[in-house]
GROMACS .gro file of C-alpha atoms in nm:
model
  188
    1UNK     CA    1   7.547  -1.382  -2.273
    2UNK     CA    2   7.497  -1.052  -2.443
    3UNK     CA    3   7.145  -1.208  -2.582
    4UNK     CA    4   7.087  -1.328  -2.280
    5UNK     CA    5   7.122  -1.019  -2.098
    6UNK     CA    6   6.897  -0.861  -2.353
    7UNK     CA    7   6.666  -1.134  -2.355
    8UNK     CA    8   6.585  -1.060  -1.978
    9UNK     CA    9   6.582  -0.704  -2.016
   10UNK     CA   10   6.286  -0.771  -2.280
   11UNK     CA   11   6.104  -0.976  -2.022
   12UNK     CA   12   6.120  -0.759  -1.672
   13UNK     CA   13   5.990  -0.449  -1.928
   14UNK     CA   14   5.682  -0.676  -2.074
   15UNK     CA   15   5.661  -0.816  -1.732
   16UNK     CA   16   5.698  -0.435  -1.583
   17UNK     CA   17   5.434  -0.322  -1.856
   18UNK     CA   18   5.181  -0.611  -1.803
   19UNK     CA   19   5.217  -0.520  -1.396
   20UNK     CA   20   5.128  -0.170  -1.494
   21UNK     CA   21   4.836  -0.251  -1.719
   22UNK     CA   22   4.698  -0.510  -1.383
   23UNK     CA   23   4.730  -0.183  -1.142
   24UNK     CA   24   4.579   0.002  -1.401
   25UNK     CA   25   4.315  -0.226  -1.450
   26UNK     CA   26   4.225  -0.244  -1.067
   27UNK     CA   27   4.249   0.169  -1.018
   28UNK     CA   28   4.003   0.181  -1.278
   29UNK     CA   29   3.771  -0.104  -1.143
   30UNK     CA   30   3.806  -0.002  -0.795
   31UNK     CA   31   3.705   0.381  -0.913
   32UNK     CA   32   3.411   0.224  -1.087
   33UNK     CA   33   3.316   0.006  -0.799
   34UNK     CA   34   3.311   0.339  -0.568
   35UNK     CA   35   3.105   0.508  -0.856
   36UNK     CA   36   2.856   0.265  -0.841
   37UNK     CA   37   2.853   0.308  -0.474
   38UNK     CA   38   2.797   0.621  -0.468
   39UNK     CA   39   2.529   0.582  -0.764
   40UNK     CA   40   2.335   0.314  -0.525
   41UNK     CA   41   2.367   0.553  -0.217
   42UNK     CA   42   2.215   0.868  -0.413
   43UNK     CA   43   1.962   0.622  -0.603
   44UNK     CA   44   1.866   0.491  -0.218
   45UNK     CA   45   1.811   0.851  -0.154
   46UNK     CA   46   1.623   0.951  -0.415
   47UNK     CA   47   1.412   0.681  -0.374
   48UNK     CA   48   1.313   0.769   0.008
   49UNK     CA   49   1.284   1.100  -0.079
   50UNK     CA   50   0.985   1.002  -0.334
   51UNK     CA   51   0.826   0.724  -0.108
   52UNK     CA   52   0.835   1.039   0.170
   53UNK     CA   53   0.667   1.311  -0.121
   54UNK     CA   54   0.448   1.010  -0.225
   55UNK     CA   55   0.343   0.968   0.163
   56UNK     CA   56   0.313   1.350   0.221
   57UNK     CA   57   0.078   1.404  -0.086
   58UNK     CA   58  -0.127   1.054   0.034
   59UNK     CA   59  -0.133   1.267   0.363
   60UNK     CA   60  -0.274   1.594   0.197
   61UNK     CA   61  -0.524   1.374   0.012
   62UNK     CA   62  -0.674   1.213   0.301
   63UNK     CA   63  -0.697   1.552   0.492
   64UNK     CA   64  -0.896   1.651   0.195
   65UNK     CA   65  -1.112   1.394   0.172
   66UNK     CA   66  -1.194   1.417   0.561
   67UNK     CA   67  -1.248   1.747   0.486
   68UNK     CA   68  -1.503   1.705   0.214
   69UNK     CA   69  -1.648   1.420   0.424
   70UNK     CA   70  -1.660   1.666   0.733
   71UNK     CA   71  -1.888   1.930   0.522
   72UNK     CA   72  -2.079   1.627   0.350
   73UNK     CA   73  -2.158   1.487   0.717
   74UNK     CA   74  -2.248   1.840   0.866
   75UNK     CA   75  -2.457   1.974   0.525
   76UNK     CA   76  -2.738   1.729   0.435
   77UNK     CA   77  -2.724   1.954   0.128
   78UNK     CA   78  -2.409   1.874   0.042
   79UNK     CA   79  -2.428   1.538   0.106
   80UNK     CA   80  -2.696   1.483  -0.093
   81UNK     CA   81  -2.385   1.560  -0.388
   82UNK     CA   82  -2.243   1.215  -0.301
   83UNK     CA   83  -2.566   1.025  -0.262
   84UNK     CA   84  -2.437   0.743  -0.495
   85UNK     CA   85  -2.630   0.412  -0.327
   86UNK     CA   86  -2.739   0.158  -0.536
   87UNK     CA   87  -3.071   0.234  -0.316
   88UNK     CA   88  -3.217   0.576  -0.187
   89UNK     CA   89  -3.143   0.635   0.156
   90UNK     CA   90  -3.251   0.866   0.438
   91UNK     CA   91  -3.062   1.172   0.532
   92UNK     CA   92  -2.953   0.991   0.870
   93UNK     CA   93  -2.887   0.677   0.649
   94UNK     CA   94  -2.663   0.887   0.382
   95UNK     CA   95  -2.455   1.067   0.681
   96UNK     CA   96  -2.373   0.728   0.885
   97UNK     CA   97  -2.233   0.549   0.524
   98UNK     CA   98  -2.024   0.897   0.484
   99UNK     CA   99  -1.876   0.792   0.814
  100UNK     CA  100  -1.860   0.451   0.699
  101UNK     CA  101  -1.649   0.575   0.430
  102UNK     CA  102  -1.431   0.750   0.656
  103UNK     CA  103  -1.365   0.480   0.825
  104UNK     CA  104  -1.265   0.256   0.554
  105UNK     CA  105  -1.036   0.499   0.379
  106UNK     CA  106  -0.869   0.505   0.720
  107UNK     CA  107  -0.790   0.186   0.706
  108UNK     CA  108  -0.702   0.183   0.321
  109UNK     CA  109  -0.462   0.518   0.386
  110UNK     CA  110  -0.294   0.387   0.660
  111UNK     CA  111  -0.225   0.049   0.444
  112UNK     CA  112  -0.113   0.268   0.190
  113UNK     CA  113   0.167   0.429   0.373
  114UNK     CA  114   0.274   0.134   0.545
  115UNK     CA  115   0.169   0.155   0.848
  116UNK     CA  116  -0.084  -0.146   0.843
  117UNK     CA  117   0.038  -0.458   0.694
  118UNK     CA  118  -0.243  -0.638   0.473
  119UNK     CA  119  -0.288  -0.901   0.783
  120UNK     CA  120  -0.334  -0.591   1.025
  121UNK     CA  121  -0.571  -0.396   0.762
  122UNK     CA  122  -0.786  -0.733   0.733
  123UNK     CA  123  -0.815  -0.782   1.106
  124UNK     CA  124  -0.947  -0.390   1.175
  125UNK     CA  125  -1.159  -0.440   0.878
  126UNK     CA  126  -1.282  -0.746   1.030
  127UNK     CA  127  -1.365  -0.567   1.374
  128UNK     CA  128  -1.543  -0.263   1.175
  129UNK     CA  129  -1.723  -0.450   0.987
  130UNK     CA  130  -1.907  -0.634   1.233
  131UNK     CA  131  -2.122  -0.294   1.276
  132UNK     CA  132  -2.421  -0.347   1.043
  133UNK     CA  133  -2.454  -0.016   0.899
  134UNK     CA  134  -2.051  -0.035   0.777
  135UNK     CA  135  -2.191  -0.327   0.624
  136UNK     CA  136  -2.504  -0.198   0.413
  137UNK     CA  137  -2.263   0.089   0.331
  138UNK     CA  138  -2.023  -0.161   0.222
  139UNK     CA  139  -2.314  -0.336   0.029
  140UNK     CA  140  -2.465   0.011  -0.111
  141UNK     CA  141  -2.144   0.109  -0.252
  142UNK     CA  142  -2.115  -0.219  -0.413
  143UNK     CA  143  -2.114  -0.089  -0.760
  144UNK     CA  144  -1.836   0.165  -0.738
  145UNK     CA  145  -1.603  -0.072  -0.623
  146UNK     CA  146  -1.632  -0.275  -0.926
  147UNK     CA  147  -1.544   0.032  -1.150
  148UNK     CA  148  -1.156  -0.015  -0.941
  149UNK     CA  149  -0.932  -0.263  -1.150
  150UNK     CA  150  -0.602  -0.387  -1.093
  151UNK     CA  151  -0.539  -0.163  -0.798
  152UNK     CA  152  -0.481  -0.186  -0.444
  153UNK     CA  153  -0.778  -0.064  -0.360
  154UNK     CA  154  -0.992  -0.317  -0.573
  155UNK     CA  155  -0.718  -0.610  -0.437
  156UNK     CA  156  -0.828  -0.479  -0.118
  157UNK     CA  157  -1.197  -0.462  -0.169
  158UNK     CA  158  -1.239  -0.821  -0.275
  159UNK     CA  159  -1.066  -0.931   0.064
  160UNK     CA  160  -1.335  -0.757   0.257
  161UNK     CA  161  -1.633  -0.898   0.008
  162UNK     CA  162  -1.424  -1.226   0.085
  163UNK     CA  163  -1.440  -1.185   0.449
  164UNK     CA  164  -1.794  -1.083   0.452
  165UNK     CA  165  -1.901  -1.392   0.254
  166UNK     CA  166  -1.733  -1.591   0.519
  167UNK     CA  167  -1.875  -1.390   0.837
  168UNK     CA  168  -2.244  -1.433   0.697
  169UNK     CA  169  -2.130  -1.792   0.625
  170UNK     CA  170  -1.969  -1.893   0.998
  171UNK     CA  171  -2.225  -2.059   1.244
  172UNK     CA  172  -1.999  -1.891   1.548
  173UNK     CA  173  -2.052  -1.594   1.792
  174UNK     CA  174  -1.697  -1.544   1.767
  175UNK     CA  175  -1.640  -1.346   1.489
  176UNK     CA  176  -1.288  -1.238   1.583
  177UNK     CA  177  -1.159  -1.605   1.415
  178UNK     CA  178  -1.371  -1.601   1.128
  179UNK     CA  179  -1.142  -1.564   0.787
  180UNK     CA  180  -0.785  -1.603   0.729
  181UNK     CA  181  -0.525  -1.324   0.754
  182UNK     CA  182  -0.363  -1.251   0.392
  183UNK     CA  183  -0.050  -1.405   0.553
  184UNK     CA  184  -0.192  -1.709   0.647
  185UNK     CA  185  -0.409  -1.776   0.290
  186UNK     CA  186  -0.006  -1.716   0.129
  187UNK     CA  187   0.169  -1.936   0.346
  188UNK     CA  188  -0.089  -2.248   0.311
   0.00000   0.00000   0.00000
């Protein structure tokens, strides 16, 4: 009875021990669990903060470039600094593709920051484009575009010569339906 006695005593102590080690074990991965948590909540934050600087200096940089634009526009002087057509242009010519340019950076900043999707962005570009001097500018500038690789801004620069290809392509008036949205060329 005596070993008996002592033979149970052993057990509730191992059993006591291995119920210690199991709460242990589940403090410690509960604590580790609200580390990572918190780790995820602070990484979520960081993360926003930098798409919000990222946003802010795409901000500063378009005001810049409007800026520059503005004088370009207003100066023929100055604008004859960014006379980079494949052609020569007039001085009238050279200040409507400046606003041309404005235009499409628009567009292309406002993608940028999310507040176009690419369908959205495709279907304004569509509706500028259908002016014929935002076309020769788009044509005139031609050869700077193909300088941009792998970017967003070359992704989106094929989609418009795309687009364009089609539009001089359709046979209809209604050039409102001609082309397919990004989201629709995906999902066929």
């Amino acid at each position: 009875m005596a070993t008996q006695s002592f033979w149970t005593r052993g057990l509730r102590r191992a059993a006591a021990v291995g119920v210690g080690a199991l709460a242990g074990a589940v403090a410690s991965l509960a604590a580790q669990q609200h580390a990572m948590r918190s780790l995820h909540a602070r990484l979520d934050q960081l993360e926003g903060a930098a798409r919000s600087h990222q946003h802010a200096d795409l901000a500063s940089q378009q005001h810049q470039h409007w800026e520059l634009l503005s004088k370009a526009i207003d100066d023929p002087e100055l604008a004859e600094v960014l006379d980079l057509y494949e052609a020569p242009v007039s001085a009238k010519q050279r200040r409507q593709y400046l606003f041309a340019n404005a235009l499409y950076t628009n567009l292309l900043f406002y993608y940028r920051i999310g507040n176009l999707s690419k369908e959205e962005f495709f279907k304004h570009v569509r509706g500028i484009f259908q002016n014929p001097i935002v076309r020769e500018y788009w044509y005139a500038t031609q050869q700077q575009r193909a300088s941009l690789a792998d970017t967003d801004e070359a992704e989106l620069g094929k989609l418009v010569d795309d687009l364009l290809q089609q539009l001089e392509d359709s046979d209809t008036e209604e050039w409102w339906v001609v082309g397919e949205p990004p989201s629709a060329q995906q999902n066929s």
